[in-house]
Amino acid sequence: EKFDSIVTGASTKGTWVRLLDIPVEGKLVHGVEGVDVGDRIRVQLTSLDVQRGYIDFTRIDPAKHQR
């Protein structure tokens, strides 16, 4: 599935996004180049591990959206 999201954090451990339509936050595992906290980006669900609580997304729209 594809979602609109906002970048909520960036560090050496990873880049994090929060979906705009549902209260879900996960790690951006592909397409992290050139994104900054506050950027709105389009992402696709890559993997989900309910047991460990991991949600991974891939950036599917490399063009930055307006803040």
PDB file of N, CA and C in Angstrom, residues 8-65:
ATOM      1  N   THR A   8       9.644  12.463  10.524  1.00  0.00           N
ATOM      2  CA  THR A   8       9.596  12.902  11.920  1.00  0.00           C
ATOM      3  C   THR A   8      10.946  12.845  12.615  1.00  0.00           C
ATOM      4  N   GLY A   9      11.904  12.158  12.034  1.00  0.00           N
ATOM      5  CA  GLY A   9      13.213  12.081  12.676  1.00  0.00           C
ATOM      6  C   GLY A   9      14.263  11.545  11.733  1.00  0.00           C
ATOM      7  N   ALA A  10      15.503  11.977  11.982  1.00  0.00           N
ATOM      8  CA  ALA A  10      16.623  11.502  11.174  1.00  0.00           C
ATOM      9  C   ALA A  10      17.863  11.475  12.057  1.00  0.00           C
ATOM     10  N   SER A  11      18.544  10.330  12.079  1.00  0.00           N
ATOM     11  CA  SER A  11      19.768  10.183  12.862  1.00  0.00           C
ATOM     12  C   SER A  11      20.637   9.128  12.200  1.00  0.00           C
ATOM     13  N   THR A  12      21.751   8.828  12.823  1.00  0.00           N
ATOM     14  CA  THR A  12      22.627   7.788  12.290  1.00  0.00           C
ATOM     15  C   THR A  12      21.964   6.419  12.357  1.00  0.00           C
ATOM     16  N   LYS A  13      20.954   6.264  13.209  1.00  0.00           N
ATOM     17  CA  LYS A  13      20.258   4.979  13.340  1.00  0.00           C
ATOM     18  C   LYS A  13      19.116   4.814  12.355  1.00  0.00           C
ATOM     19  N   GLY A  14      18.732   5.892  11.678  1.00  0.00           N
ATOM     20  CA  GLY A  14      17.664   5.755  10.704  1.00  0.00           C
ATOM     21  C   GLY A  14      16.858   7.016  10.509  1.00  0.00           C
ATOM     22  N   THR A  15      15.964   6.946   9.542  1.00  0.00           N
ATOM     23  CA  THR A  15      15.039   8.030   9.239  1.00  0.00           C
ATOM     24  C   THR A  15      13.633   7.503   9.488  1.00  0.00           C
ATOM     25  N   TRP A  16      12.812   8.308  10.143  1.00  0.00           N
ATOM     26  CA  TRP A  16      11.490   7.873  10.576  1.00  0.00           C
ATOM     27  C   TRP A  16      10.406   8.720   9.940  1.00  0.00           C
ATOM     28  N   VAL A  17       9.300   8.070   9.582  1.00  0.00           N
ATOM     29  CA  VAL A  17       8.157   8.760   8.992  1.00  0.00           C
ATOM     30  C   VAL A  17       6.889   8.407   9.752  1.00  0.00           C
ATOM     31  N   ARG A  18       5.946   9.348   9.753  1.00  0.00           N
ATOM     32  CA  ARG A  18       4.629   9.112  10.338  1.00  0.00           C
ATOM     33  C   ARG A  18       3.604   9.303   9.234  1.00  0.00           C
ATOM     34  N   LEU A  19       2.692   8.350   9.114  1.00  0.00           N
ATOM     35  CA  LEU A  19       1.645   8.451   8.099  1.00  0.00           C
ATOM     36  C   LEU A  19       0.682   9.566   8.466  1.00  0.00           C
ATOM     37  N   LEU A  20       0.150  10.243   7.462  1.00  0.00           N
ATOM     38  CA  LEU A  20      -0.733  11.378   7.707  1.00  0.00           C
ATOM     39  C   LEU A  20      -2.167  10.962   7.996  1.00  0.00           C
ATOM     40  N   ASP A  21      -2.621   9.853   7.429  1.00  0.00           N
ATOM     41  CA  ASP A  21      -4.027   9.472   7.565  1.00  0.00           C
ATOM     42  C   ASP A  21      -4.321   8.536   8.727  1.00  0.00           C
ATOM     43  N   ILE A  22      -3.325   7.778   9.169  1.00  0.00           N
ATOM     44  CA  ILE A  22      -3.518   6.866  10.293  1.00  0.00           C
ATOM     45  C   ILE A  22      -2.328   7.010  11.242  1.00  0.00           C
ATOM     46  N   PRO A  23      -2.532   6.797  12.539  1.00  0.00           N
ATOM     47  CA  PRO A  23      -1.460   7.017  13.519  1.00  0.00           C
ATOM     48  C   PRO A  23      -0.424   5.892  13.530  1.00  0.00           C
ATOM     49  N   VAL A  24       0.429   5.875  12.504  1.00  0.00           N
ATOM     50  CA  VAL A  24       1.451   4.838  12.366  1.00  0.00           C
ATOM     51  C   VAL A  24       2.783   5.510  12.075  1.00  0.00           C
ATOM     52  N   GLU A  25       3.835   5.056  12.762  1.00  0.00           N
ATOM     53  CA  GLU A  25       5.177   5.554  12.503  1.00  0.00           C
ATOM     54  C   GLU A  25       6.085   4.368  12.234  1.00  0.00           C
ATOM     55  N   GLY A  26       7.005   4.545  11.290  1.00  0.00           N
ATOM     56  CA  GLY A  26       7.925   3.471  10.951  1.00  0.00           C
ATOM     57  C   GLY A  26       9.214   4.012  10.376  1.00  0.00           C
ATOM     58  N   LYS A  27      10.105   3.094  10.070  1.00  0.00           N
ATOM     59  CA  LYS A  27      11.428   3.444   9.564  1.00  0.00           C
ATOM     60  C   LYS A  27      11.421   3.509   8.044  1.00  0.00           C
ATOM     61  N   LEU A  28      12.066   4.537   7.509  1.00  0.00           N
ATOM     62  CA  LEU A  28      12.249   4.669   6.069  1.00  0.00           C
ATOM     63  C   LEU A  28      13.532   3.929   5.715  1.00  0.00           C
ATOM     64  N   VAL A  29      13.410   2.797   5.031  1.00  0.00           N
ATOM     65  CA  VAL A  29      14.576   1.948   4.777  1.00  0.00           C
ATOM     66  C   VAL A  29      15.195   2.162   3.402  1.00  0.00           C
ATOM     67  N   HIS A  30      14.469   2.742   2.469  1.00  0.00           N
ATOM     68  CA  HIS A  30      14.995   3.042   1.132  1.00  0.00           C
ATOM     69  C   HIS A  30      14.491   4.415   0.718  1.00  0.00           C
ATOM     70  N   GLY A  31      15.368   5.194   0.096  1.00  0.00           N
ATOM     71  CA  GLY A  31      14.985   6.518  -0.372  1.00  0.00           C
ATOM     72  C   GLY A  31      15.194   7.612   0.654  1.00  0.00           C
ATOM     73  N   VAL A  32      16.156   7.422   1.552  1.00  0.00           N
ATOM     74  CA  VAL A  32      16.389   8.401   2.613  1.00  0.00           C
ATOM     75  C   VAL A  32      17.225   9.596   2.159  1.00  0.00           C
ATOM     76  N   GLU A  33      17.869   9.486   1.014  1.00  0.00           N
ATOM     77  CA  GLU A  33      18.729  10.561   0.536  1.00  0.00           C
ATOM     78  C   GLU A  33      17.921  11.826   0.261  1.00  0.00           C
ATOM     79  N   GLY A  34      18.393  12.936   0.796  1.00  0.00           N
ATOM     80  CA  GLY A  34      17.781  14.222   0.499  1.00  0.00           C
ATOM     81  C   GLY A  34      16.512  14.551   1.256  1.00  0.00           C
ATOM     82  N   VAL A  35      16.148  13.783   2.262  1.00  0.00           N
ATOM     83  CA  VAL A  35      14.956  14.112   3.040  1.00  0.00           C
ATOM     84  C   VAL A  35      15.363  14.773   4.351  1.00  0.00           C
ATOM     85  N   ASP A  36      14.527  15.691   4.800  1.00  0.00           N
ATOM     86  CA  ASP A  36      14.750  16.406   6.050  1.00  0.00           C
ATOM     87  C   ASP A  36      13.514  16.273   6.924  1.00  0.00           C
ATOM     88  N   VAL A  37      13.699  16.425   8.224  1.00  0.00           N
ATOM     89  CA  VAL A  37      12.577  16.405   9.153  1.00  0.00           C
ATOM     90  C   VAL A  37      11.579  17.473   8.721  1.00  0.00           C
ATOM     91  N   GLY A  38      10.320  17.090   8.661  1.00  0.00           N
ATOM     92  CA  GLY A  38       9.257  17.995   8.233  1.00  0.00           C
ATOM     93  C   GLY A  38       8.843  17.827   6.786  1.00  0.00           C
ATOM     94  N   ASP A  39       9.656  17.145   5.984  1.00  0.00           N
ATOM     95  CA  ASP A  39       9.301  16.910   4.580  1.00  0.00           C
ATOM     96  C   ASP A  39       8.114  15.961   4.486  1.00  0.00           C
ATOM     97  N   ARG A  40       7.229  16.247   3.553  1.00  0.00           N
ATOM     98  CA  ARG A  40       6.118  15.332   3.263  1.00  0.00           C
ATOM     99  C   ARG A  40       6.528  14.501   2.060  1.00  0.00           C
ATOM    100  N   ILE A  41       6.468  13.189   2.216  1.00  0.00           N
ATOM    101  CA  ILE A  41       6.872  12.286   1.141  1.00  0.00           C
ATOM    102  C   ILE A  41       5.844  11.173   0.994  1.00  0.00           C
ATOM    103  N   ARG A  42       5.850  10.548  -0.166  1.00  0.00           N
ATOM    104  CA  ARG A  42       4.973   9.402  -0.443  1.00  0.00           C
ATOM    105  C   ARG A  42       5.793   8.146  -0.183  1.00  0.00           C
ATOM    106  N   VAL A  43       5.213   7.206   0.563  1.00  0.00           N
ATOM    107  CA  VAL A  43       5.917   5.978   0.919  1.00  0.00           C
ATOM    108  C   VAL A  43       5.056   4.760   0.623  1.00  0.00           C
ATOM    109  N   GLN A  44       5.739   3.624   0.548  1.00  0.00           N
ATOM    110  CA  GLN A  44       5.064   2.343   0.357  1.00  0.00           C
ATOM    111  C   GLN A  44       5.487   1.417   1.481  1.00  0.00           C
ATOM    112  N   LEU A  45       4.543   0.659   2.012  1.00  0.00           N
ATOM    113  CA  LEU A  45       4.843  -0.322   3.046  1.00  0.00           C
ATOM    114  C   LEU A  45       5.739  -1.399   2.457  1.00  0.00           C
ATOM    115  N   THR A  46       6.890  -1.618   3.097  1.00  0.00           N
ATOM    116  CA  THR A  46       7.862  -2.594   2.612  1.00  0.00           C
ATOM    117  C   THR A  46       7.795  -3.882   3.408  1.00  0.00           C
ATOM    118  N   SER A  47       7.770  -3.755   4.734  1.00  0.00           N
ATOM    119  CA  SER A  47       7.683  -4.947   5.581  1.00  0.00           C
ATOM    120  C   SER A  47       7.043  -4.593   6.911  1.00  0.00           C
ATOM    121  N   LEU A  48       6.488  -5.614   7.535  1.00  0.00           N
ATOM    122  CA  LEU A  48       5.793  -5.453   8.801  1.00  0.00           C
ATOM    123  C   LEU A  48       6.097  -6.662   9.664  1.00  0.00           C
ATOM    124  N   ASP A  49       6.562  -6.426  10.891  1.00  0.00           N
ATOM    125  CA  ASP A  49       6.824  -7.500  11.847  1.00  0.00           C
ATOM    126  C   ASP A  49       6.059  -7.174  13.123  1.00  0.00           C
ATOM    127  N   VAL A  50       4.865  -7.732  13.248  1.00  0.00           N
ATOM    128  CA  VAL A  50       3.993  -7.444  14.377  1.00  0.00           C
ATOM    129  C   VAL A  50       4.636  -7.888  15.686  1.00  0.00           C
ATOM    130  N   GLN A  51       5.286  -9.035  15.683  1.00  0.00           N
ATOM    131  CA  GLN A  51       5.924  -9.561  16.897  1.00  0.00           C
ATOM    132  C   GLN A  51       6.953  -8.585  17.457  1.00  0.00           C
ATOM    133  N   ARG A  52       7.773  -8.005  16.583  1.00  0.00           N
ATOM    134  CA  ARG A  52       8.840  -7.102  17.019  1.00  0.00           C
ATOM    135  C   ARG A  52       8.419  -5.637  17.011  1.00  0.00           C
ATOM    136  N   GLY A  53       7.269  -5.349  16.414  1.00  0.00           N
ATOM    137  CA  GLY A  53       6.785  -3.978  16.347  1.00  0.00           C
ATOM    138  C   GLY A  53       7.499  -3.127  15.313  1.00  0.00           C
ATOM    139  N   TYR A  54       8.015  -3.754  14.261  1.00  0.00           N
ATOM    140  CA  TYR A  54       8.750  -3.045  13.214  1.00  0.00           C
ATOM    141  C   TYR A  54       7.854  -2.802  12.008  1.00  0.00           C
ATOM    142  N   ILE A  55       7.910  -1.576  11.500  1.00  0.00           N
ATOM    143  CA  ILE A  55       7.218  -1.213  10.273  1.00  0.00           C
ATOM    144  C   ILE A  55       8.232  -0.495   9.396  1.00  0.00           C
ATOM    145  N   ASP A  56       8.438  -0.979   8.185  1.00  0.00           N
ATOM    146  CA  ASP A  56       9.411  -0.390   7.270  1.00  0.00           C
ATOM    147  C   ASP A  56       8.713   0.139   6.027  1.00  0.00           C
ATOM    148  N   PHE A  57       9.181   1.310   5.576  1.00  0.00           N
ATOM    149  CA  PHE A  57       8.635   1.956   4.396  1.00  0.00           C
ATOM    150  C   PHE A  57       9.745   2.268   3.404  1.00  0.00           C
ATOM    151  N   THR A  58       9.359   2.384   2.129  1.00  0.00           N
ATOM    152  CA  THR A  58      10.250   2.813   1.060  1.00  0.00           C
ATOM    153  C   THR A  58       9.664   4.069   0.439  1.00  0.00           C
ATOM    154  N   ARG A  59      10.514   5.037   0.171  1.00  0.00           N
ATOM    155  CA  ARG A  59      10.073   6.267  -0.488  1.00  0.00           C
ATOM    156  C   ARG A  59       9.779   5.962  -1.951  1.00  0.00           C
ATOM    157  N   ILE A  60       8.604   6.374  -2.421  1.00  0.00           N
ATOM    158  CA  ILE A  60       8.246   6.086  -3.809  1.00  0.00           C
ATOM    159  C   ILE A  60       8.155   7.341  -4.660  1.00  0.00           C
ATOM    160  N   ASP A  61       8.222   8.512  -4.034  1.00  0.00           N
ATOM    161  CA  ASP A  61       8.174   9.767  -4.777  1.00  0.00           C
ATOM    162  C   ASP A  61       9.413  10.574  -4.427  1.00  0.00           C
ATOM    163  N   PRO A  62      10.443  10.536  -5.266  1.00  0.00           N
ATOM    164  CA  PRO A  62      11.684  11.212  -4.907  1.00  0.00           C
ATOM    165  C   PRO A  62      11.610  12.734  -4.896  1.00  0.00           C
ATOM    166  N   ALA A  63      10.587  13.316  -5.481  1.00  0.00           N
ATOM    167  CA  ALA A  63      10.458  14.775  -5.469  1.00  0.00           C
ATOM    168  C   ALA A  63       9.886  15.217  -4.125  1.00  0.00           C
ATOM    169  N   LYS A  64      10.544  16.175  -3.478  1.00  0.00           N
ATOM    170  CA  LYS A  64      10.050  16.685  -2.194  1.00  0.00           C
ATOM    171  C   LYS A  64       8.755  17.457  -2.399  1.00  0.00           C
ATOM    172  N   HIS A  65       7.843  17.297  -1.454  1.00  0.00           N
ATOM    173  CA  HIS A  65       6.608  18.072  -1.467  1.00  0.00           C
ATOM    174  C   HIS A  65       6.811  19.316  -0.619  1.00  0.00           C
TER     175      HIS A  65
END
